[in-house]
Coordinates of C-alpha atoms and ligand atoms in Angstrom, one line a residue:
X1 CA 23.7 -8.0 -28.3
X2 CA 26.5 -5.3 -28.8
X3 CA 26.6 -3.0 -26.3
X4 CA 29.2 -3.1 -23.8
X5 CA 28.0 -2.2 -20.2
X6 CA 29.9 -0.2 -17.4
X7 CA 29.0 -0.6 -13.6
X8 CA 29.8 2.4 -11.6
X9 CA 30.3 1.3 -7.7
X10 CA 31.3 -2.8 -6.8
X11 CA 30.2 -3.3 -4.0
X12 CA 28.2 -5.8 -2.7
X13 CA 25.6 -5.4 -5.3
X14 CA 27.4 -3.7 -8.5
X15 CA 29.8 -6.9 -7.9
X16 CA 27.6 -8.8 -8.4
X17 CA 25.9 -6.9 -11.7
X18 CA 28.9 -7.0 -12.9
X19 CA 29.8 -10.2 -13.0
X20 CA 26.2 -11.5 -13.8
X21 CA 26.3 -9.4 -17.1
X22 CA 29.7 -10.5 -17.8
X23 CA 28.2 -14.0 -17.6
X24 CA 25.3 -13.1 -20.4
X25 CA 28.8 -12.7 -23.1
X26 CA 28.6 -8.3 -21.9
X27 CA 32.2 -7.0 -22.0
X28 CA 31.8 -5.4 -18.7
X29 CA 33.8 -2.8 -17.5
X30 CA 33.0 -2.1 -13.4
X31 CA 34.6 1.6 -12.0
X32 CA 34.9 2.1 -8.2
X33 CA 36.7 4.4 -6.5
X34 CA 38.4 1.9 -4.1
X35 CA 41.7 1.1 -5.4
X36 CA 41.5 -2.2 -3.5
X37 CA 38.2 -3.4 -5.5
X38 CA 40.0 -2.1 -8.5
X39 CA 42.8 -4.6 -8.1
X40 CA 41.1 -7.3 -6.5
X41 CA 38.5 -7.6 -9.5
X42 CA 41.5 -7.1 -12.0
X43 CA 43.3 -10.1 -10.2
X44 CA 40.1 -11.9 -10.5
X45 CA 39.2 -12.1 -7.1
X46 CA 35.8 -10.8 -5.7
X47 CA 35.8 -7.7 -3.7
X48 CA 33.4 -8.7 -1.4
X49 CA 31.7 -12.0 0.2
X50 CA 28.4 -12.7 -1.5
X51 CA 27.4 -16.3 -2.7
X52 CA 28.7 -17.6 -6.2
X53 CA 30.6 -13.9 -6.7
X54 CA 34.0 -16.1 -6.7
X55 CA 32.5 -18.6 -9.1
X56 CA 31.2 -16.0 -11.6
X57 CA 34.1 -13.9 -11.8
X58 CA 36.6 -16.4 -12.2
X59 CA 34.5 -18.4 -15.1
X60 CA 34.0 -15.0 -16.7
X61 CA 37.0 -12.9 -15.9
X62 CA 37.6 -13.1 -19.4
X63 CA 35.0 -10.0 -20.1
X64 CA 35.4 -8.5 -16.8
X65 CA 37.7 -5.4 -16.2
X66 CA 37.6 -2.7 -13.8
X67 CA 39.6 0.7 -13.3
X68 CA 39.3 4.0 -11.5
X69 CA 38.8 5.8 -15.1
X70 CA 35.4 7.3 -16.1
X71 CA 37.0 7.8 -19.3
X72 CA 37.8 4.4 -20.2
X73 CA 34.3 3.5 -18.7
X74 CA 32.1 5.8 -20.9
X75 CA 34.0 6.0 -23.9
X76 CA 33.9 2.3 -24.2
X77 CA 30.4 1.3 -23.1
X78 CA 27.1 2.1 -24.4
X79 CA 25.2 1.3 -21.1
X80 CA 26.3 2.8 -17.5
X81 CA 24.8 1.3 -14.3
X82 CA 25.1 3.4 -11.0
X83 CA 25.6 1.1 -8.1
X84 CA 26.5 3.7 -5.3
X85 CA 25.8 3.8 -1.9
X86 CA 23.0 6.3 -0.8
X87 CA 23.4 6.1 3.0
X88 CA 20.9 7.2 5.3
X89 CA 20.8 11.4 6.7
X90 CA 20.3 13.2 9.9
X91 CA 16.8 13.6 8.8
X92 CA 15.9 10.0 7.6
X93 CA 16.0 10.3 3.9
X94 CA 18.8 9.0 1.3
X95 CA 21.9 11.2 1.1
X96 CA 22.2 11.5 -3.0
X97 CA 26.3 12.9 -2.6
X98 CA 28.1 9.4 -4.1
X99 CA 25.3 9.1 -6.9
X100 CA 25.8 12.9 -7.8
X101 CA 29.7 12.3 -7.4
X102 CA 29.0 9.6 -9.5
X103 CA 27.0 11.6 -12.2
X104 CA 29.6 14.5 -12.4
X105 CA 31.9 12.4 -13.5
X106 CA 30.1 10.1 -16.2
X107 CA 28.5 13.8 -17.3
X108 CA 32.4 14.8 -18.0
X109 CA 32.3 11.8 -19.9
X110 CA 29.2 12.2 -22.2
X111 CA 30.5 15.7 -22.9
X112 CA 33.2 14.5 -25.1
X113 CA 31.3 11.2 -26.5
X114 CA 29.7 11.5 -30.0
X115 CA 26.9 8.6 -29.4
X116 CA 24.0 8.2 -27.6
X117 CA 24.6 6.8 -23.4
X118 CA 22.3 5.3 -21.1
X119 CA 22.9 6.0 -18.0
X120 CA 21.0 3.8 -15.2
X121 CA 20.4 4.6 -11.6
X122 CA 20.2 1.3 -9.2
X123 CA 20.9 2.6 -5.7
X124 CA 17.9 3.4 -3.6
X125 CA 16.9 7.3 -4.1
X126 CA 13.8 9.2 -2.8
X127 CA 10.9 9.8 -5.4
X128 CA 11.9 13.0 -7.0
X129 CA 15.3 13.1 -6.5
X130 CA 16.2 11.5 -10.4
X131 CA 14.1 15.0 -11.6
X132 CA 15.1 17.0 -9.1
X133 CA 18.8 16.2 -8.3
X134 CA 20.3 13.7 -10.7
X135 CA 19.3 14.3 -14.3
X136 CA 19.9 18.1 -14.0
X137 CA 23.5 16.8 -12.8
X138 CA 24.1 14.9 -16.3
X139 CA 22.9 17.6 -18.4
X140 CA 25.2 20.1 -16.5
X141 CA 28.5 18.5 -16.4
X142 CA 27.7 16.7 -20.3
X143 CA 26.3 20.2 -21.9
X144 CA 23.9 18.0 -23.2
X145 CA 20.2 17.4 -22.9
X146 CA 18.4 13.8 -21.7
X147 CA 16.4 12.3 -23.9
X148 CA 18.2 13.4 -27.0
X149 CA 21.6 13.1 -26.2
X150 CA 22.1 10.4 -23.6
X151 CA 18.9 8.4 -22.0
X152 CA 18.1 8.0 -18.5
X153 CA 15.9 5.1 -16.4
X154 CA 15.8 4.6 -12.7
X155 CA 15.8 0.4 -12.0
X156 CA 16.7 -0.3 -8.6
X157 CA 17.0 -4.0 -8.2
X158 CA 15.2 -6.4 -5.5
X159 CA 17.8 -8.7 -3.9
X160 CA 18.7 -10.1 -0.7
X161 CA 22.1 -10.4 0.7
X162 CA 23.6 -14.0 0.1
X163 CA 21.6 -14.4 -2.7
X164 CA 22.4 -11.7 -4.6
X165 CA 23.5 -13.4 -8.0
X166 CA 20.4 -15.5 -8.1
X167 CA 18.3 -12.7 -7.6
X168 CA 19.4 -11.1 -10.4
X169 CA 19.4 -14.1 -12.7
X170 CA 15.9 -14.9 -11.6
X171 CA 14.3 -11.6 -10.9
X172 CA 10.0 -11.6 -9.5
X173 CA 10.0 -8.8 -11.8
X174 CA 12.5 -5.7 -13.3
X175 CA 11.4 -2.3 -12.1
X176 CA 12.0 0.4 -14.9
X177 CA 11.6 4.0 -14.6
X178 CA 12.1 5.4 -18.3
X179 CA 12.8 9.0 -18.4
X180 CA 11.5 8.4 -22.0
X181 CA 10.1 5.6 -24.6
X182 CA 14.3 5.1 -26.2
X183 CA 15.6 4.6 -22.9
X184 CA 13.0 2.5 -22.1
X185 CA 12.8 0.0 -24.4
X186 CA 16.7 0.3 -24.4
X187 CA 17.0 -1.4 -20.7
X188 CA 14.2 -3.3 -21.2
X189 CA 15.9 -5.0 -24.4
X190 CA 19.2 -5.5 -22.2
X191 CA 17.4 -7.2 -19.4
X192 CA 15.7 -9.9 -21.3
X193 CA 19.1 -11.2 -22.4
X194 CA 20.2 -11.3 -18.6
X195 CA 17.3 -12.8 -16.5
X196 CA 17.2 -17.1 -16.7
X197 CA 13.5 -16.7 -16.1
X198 CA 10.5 -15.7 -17.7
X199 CA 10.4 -12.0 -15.4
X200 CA 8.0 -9.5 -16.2
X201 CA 8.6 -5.9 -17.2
X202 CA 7.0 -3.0 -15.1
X203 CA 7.6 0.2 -17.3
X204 CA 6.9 3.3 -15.9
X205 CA 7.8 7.1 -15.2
X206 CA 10.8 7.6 -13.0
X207 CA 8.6 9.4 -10.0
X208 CA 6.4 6.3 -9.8
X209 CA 9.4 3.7 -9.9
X210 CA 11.1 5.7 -6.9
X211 CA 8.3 5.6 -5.1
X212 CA 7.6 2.1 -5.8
X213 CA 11.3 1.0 -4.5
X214 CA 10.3 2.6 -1.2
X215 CA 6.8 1.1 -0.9
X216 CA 7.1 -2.7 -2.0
X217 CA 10.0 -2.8 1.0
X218 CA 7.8 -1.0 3.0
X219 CA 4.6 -3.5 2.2
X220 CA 7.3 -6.3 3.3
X221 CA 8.8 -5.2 6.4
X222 CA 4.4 -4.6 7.5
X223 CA 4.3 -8.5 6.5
X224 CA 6.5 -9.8 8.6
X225 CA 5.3 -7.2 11.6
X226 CA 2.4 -8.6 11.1
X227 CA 3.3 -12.3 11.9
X228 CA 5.6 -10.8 14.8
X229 CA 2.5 -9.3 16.2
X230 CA 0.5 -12.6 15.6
X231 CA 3.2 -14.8 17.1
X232 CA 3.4 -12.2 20.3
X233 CA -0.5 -13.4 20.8
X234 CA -0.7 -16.7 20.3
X235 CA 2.5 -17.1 22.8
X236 CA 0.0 -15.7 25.6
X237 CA -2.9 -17.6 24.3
X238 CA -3.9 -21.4 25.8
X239 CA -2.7 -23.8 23.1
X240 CA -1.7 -21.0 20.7
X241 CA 0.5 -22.0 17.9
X242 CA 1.7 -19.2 15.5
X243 CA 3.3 -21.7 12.2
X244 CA -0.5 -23.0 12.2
X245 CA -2.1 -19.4 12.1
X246 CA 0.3 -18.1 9.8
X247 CA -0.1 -20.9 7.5
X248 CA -3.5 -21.0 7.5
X249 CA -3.5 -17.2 6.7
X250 CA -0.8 -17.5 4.1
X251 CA -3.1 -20.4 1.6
X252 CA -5.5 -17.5 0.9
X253 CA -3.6 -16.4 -2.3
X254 CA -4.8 -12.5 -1.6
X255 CA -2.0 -13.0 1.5
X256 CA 0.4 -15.4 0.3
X257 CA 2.7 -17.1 2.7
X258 CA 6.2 -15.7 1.7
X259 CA 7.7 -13.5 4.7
X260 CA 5.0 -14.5 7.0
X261 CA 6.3 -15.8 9.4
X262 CA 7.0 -15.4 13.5
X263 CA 10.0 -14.6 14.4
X264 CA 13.0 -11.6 14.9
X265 CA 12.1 -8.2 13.6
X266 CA 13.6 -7.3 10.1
X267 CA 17.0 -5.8 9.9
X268 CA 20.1 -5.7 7.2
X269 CA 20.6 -2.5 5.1
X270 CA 17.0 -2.0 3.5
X271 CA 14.6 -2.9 5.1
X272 CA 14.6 -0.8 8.1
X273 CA 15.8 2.5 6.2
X274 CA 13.7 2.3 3.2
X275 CA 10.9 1.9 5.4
X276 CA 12.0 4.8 7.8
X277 CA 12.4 7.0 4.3
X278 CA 9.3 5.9 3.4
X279 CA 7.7 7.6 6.8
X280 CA 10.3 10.8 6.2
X281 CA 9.3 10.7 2.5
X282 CA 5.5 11.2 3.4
X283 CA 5.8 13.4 6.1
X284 CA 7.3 16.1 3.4
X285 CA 4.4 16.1 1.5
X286 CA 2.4 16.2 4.8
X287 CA 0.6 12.7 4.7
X288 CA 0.7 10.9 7.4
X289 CA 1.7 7.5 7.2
X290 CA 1.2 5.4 10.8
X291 CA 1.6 2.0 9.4
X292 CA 5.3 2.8 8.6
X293 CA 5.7 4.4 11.3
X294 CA 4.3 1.9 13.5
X295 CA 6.1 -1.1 12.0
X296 CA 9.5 0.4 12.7
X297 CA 8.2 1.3 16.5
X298 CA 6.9 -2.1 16.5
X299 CA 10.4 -4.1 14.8
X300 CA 12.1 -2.0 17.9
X301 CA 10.2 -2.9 20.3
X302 CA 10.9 -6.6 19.6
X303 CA 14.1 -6.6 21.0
X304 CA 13.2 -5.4 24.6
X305 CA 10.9 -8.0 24.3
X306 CA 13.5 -10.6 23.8
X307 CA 15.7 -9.3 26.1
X308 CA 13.4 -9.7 29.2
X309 CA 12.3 -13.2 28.3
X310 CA 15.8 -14.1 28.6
X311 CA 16.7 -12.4 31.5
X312 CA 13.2 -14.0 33.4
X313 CA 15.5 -17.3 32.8
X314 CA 18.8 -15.8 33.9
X315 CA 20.8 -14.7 37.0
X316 CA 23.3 -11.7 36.6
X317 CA 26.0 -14.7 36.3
X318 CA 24.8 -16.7 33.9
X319 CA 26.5 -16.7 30.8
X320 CA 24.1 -15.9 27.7
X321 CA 24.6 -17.2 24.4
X322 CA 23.6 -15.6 21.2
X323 CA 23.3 -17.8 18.2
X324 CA 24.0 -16.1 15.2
X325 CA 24.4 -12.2 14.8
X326 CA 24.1 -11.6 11.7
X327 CA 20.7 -10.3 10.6
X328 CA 19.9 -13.0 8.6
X329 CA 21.5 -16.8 7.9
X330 CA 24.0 -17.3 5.0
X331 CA 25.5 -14.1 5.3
X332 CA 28.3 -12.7 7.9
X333 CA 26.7 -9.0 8.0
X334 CA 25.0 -7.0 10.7
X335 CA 23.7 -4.1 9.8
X336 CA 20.9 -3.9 11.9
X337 CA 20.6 -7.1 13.3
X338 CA 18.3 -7.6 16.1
X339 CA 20.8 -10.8 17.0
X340 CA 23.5 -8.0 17.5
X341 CA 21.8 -5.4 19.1
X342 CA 20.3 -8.0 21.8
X343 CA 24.1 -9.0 22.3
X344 CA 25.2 -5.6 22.4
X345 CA 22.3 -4.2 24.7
X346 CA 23.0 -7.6 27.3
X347 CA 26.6 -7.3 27.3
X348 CA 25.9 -2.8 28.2
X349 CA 24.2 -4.5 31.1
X350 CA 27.0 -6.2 32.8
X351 CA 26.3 -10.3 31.6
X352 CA 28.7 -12.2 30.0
X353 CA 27.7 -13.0 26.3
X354 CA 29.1 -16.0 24.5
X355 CA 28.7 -15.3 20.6
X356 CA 28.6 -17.4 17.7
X357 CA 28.0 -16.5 14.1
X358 CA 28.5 -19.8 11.4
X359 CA 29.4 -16.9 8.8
X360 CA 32.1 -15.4 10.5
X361 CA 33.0 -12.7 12.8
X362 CA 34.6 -10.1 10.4
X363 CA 31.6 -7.7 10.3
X364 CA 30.6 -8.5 13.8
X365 CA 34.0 -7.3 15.6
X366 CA 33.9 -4.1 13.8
X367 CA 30.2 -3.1 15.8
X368 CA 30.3 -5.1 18.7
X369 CA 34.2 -4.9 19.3
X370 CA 35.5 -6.6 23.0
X371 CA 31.9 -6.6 24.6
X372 CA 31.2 -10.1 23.7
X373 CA 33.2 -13.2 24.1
X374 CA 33.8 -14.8 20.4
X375 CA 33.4 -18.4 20.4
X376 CA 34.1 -20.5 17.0
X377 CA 34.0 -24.0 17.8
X378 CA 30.0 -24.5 18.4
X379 CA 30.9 -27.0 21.3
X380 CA 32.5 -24.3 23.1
X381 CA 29.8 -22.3 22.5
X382 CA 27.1 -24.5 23.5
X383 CA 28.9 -25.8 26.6
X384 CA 29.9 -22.6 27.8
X385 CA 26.1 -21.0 27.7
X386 CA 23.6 -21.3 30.4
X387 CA 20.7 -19.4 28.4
X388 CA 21.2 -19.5 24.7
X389 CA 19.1 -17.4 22.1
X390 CA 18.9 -18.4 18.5
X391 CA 18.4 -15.6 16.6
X392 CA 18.5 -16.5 13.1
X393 CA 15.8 -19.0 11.5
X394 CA 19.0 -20.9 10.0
X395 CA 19.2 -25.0 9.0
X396 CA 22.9 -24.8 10.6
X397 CA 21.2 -24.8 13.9
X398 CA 20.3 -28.5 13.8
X399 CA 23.9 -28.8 14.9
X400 CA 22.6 -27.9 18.1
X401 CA 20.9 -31.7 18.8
X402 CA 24.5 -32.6 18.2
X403 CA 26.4 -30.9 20.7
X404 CA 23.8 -29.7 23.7
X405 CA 24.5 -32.2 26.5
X406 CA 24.6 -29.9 29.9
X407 CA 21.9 -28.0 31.4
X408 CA 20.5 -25.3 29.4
X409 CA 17.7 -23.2 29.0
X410 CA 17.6 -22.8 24.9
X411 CA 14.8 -20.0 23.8
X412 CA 13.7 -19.9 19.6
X413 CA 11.8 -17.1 18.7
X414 CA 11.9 -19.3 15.6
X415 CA 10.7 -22.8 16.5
X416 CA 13.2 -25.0 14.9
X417 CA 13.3 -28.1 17.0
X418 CA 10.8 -29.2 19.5
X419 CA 10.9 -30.4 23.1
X420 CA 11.8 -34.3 22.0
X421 CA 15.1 -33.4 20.0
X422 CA 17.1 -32.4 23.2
X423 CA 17.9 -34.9 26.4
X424 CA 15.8 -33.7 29.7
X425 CA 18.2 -31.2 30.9
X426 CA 17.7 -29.0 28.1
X427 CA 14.9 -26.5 28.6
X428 CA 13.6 -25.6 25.3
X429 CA 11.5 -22.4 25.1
X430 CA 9.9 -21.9 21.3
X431 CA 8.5 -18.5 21.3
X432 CA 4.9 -18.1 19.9
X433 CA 3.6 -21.9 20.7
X434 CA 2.1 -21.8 24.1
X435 CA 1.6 -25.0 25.9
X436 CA -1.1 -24.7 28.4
X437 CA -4.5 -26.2 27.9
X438 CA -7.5 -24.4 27.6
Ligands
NAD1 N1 23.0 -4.2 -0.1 C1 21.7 -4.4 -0.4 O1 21.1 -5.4 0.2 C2 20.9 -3.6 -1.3 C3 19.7 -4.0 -1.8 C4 18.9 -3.2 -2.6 C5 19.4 -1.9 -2.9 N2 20.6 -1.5 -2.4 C6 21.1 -0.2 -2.8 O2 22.3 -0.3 -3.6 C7 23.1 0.8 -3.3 C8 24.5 0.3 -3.1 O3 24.5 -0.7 -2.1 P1 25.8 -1.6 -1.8 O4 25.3 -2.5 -0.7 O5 26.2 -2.3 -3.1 O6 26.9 -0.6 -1.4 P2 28.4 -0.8 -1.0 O7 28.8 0.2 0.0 O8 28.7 -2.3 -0.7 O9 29.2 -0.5 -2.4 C9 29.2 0.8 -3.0 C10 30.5 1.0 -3.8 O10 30.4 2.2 -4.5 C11 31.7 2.8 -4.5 N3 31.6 4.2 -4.8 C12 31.2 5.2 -4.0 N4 31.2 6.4 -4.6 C13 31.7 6.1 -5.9 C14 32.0 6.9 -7.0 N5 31.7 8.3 -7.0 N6 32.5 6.3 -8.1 C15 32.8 5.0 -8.1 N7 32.6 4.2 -7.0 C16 32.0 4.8 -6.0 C17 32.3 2.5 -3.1 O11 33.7 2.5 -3.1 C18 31.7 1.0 -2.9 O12 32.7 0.1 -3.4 C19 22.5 1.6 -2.2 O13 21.7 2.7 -2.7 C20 21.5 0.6 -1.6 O14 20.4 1.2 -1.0 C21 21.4 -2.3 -1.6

């Protein structure tokens, strides 16, 4: 193990990289335009909130340096990993600017470097765009040509927010598209010394690892639709009870029982867009594509759906609490949380919503702002709410038993407790079990 590795972009996932390889003995050198990040790594403090990123930098800070210099960064590493956002367009595909911002610069960099660079894309891109948009990019700005000069591979990592360091160390599998057999076996060598698990390999060309990216999120986000859908039926039906369909489902090994389960639609920053791109992706090409498109109409609709089964338990004056907006538990952001949006669309309609989110508000404020009513003390929370929705499938919850005393309607599109943990004026409302007999 010699090389040195550089990680272009620390954000909430290039962070993370970098500090994981930095804990496999990699002299790691992370570059990010934001001063801030910069200094913050370089004082050995983690840019961002993500599980164990604390832990890992400080026990490793040792190997860990970051700076605004592409010169530094390519001159003294042998491997370059791209970590740069790749928001969303007007049309519904993946903007490629930061990546090819990105790739100007490290191309300046190759120009004047006498050894062979590998240069690997993470961020999300459409298939095509590494041939099409990227590579051409490199060669350009470097004078040089790929696959003799420097090496190229697309890997785009599969994490989850809030457990994004164990997700790296124990990957299902690494994803490689090798623009050729050397830079191939290049990344392949580099991530068998940084997995703590026995991971496979999927090599491939770069056209069929972008569009595998897309689809495996894509498959996902039809998953748990699927249970959604499911749980919507057996809440109408005479002693329906979605946990015992879903788990009978999930024991056949063709379904498996991971991400099947009733609940909230999906949200957070990949699974909704991926599977949107995946729908804008196809319709270039002119294939149609209905289940992506019907899953994301679907995951919409959920919320409206929500919305009125808490306001056929309300009056315009009762005061409505939302558990948890964040879009998933163990983690303080919101992009596209259903939690949120339900807030946001009650509070548009005049009722007063008491919020309360165990990871924090910071993210929250920014998109919800003054509409809601903050509340950080669960007690407050609880004893302030006449209706309160749990949005979040979240162990902290079980706090509830603790502090629910008054009279209050609680409705759990997630079935966490049941009607015997709460005193008698609690009305508790699981969503997809439906008590009446046949
Ligand atoms: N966050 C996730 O859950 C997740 C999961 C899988 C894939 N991804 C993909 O990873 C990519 C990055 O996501 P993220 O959540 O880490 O983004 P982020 O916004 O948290 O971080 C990106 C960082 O890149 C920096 N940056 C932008 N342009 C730069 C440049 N030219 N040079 C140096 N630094 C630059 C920004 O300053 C920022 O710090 C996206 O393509 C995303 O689709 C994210």
């Amino acid at each position: 193990m010699n090389q040195n590795i550089s990680v272009v972009g620390l954000g909430k996932l290039g962070a993370c990289m970098l500090a994981v390889y930095a804990s496999k003995k990699y002299s790691v050198i992370g570059v990010d335009k934001n001063l801030d990040y910069v200094n913050s790594i370089n004082n050995g403090v983690a840019p961002v909130e993500e599980t164990d990123l604390q832990k890992y930098i400080t026990k490793n800070l040792k190997r860990i340096r970051a700076t605004r210099n592409y010169t530094e960064a390519i001159s003294k590493t042998e491997i370059t990993f791209i970590i740069v956002p790749t928001p969303t367009d007007k049309t519904g595909g993946f903007s490629v600017e930061y990546v090819i911002n990105a790739c100007i610069d490290i191309g300046k960099n190759i120009k004047n470097k006498n050894k062979y660079h590998l240069v690997v894309l993470t961020s999300t891109v459409l298939p095509l765009d590494c041939h099409k948009k990227i590579i051409p990019v490199l060669e350009k700005y470097s004078g040089k040509t790929c696959g003799v000069d420097f090496g190229f591979c697309y890997s785009p990592e599969f994490i989850a927010i809030g457990s994004v360091i164990h997700n790296l160390l124990n990957p299902d599998f690494f994803l490689i598209g090798q623009f050729d057999k050397k830079s191939g076996d290049i990344l392949e060598s580099f991530y068998s010394t940084t997995c703590n698990n026995n991971s496979t390999i999927k090599r491939m060309s770069i056209p069929n690892a972008e569009l595998t990216k897309i689809s495996l999120n894509h498959f996902i986000t039809m998953k748990i639709t699927y249970a959604n859908m499911l749980a919507e039926i057996a809440d109408k039906l005479p002693s329906g009870n979605i946990d015992i369909i879903t788990d009978a489902i999930g024991s056949d090994v063709r379904v498996g029982k991971k991400y099947l389960k009733g609940g909230l639609g999906f949200g957070g920053p990949c699974f909704p867009r991926d599977n949107r791109a995946f729908v804008y992706m196809a319709k270039k090409i002119k294939i149609k594509t209905p289940f992506a498109q019907i899953t994301d109409n679907y995951n919409k609709s959920i919320e409206e759906r929500m919305i009125k089964l808490i306001l056929e338990r309300s009056t315009h004056s009762s005061k409505i609490g939302i558990m948890g907006l964040s879009y998933k538990p163990d983690t303080g952001f919101c992009e596209e949380s259903q939690g949120l949006n339900i807030a946001k669309k009650l509070a548009t309609m005049g009722y007063k919503i008491n919020a309360f989110e165990s990871n924090g508000f910071k993210h929250a404020k920014i998109l919800l702002g003054k509409s809601v009513n903050y509340k950080k003390n669960i007690n407050e929370f609880v004893n302030n709410s006449d209706v309160i929705f749990l949005t979040n499938f979240d162990k902290k919850n079980q706090n509830l038993k603790k502090y629910c005393k008054k009279k209050t309607i609680i409705i759990d599109p997630w079935r966490q407790f049941s009607n015997n943990d709460f005193p008698k004026t609690i009305l508790y409302r699981p969503i997809g079990i439906n008590d009446l007999k046949i």
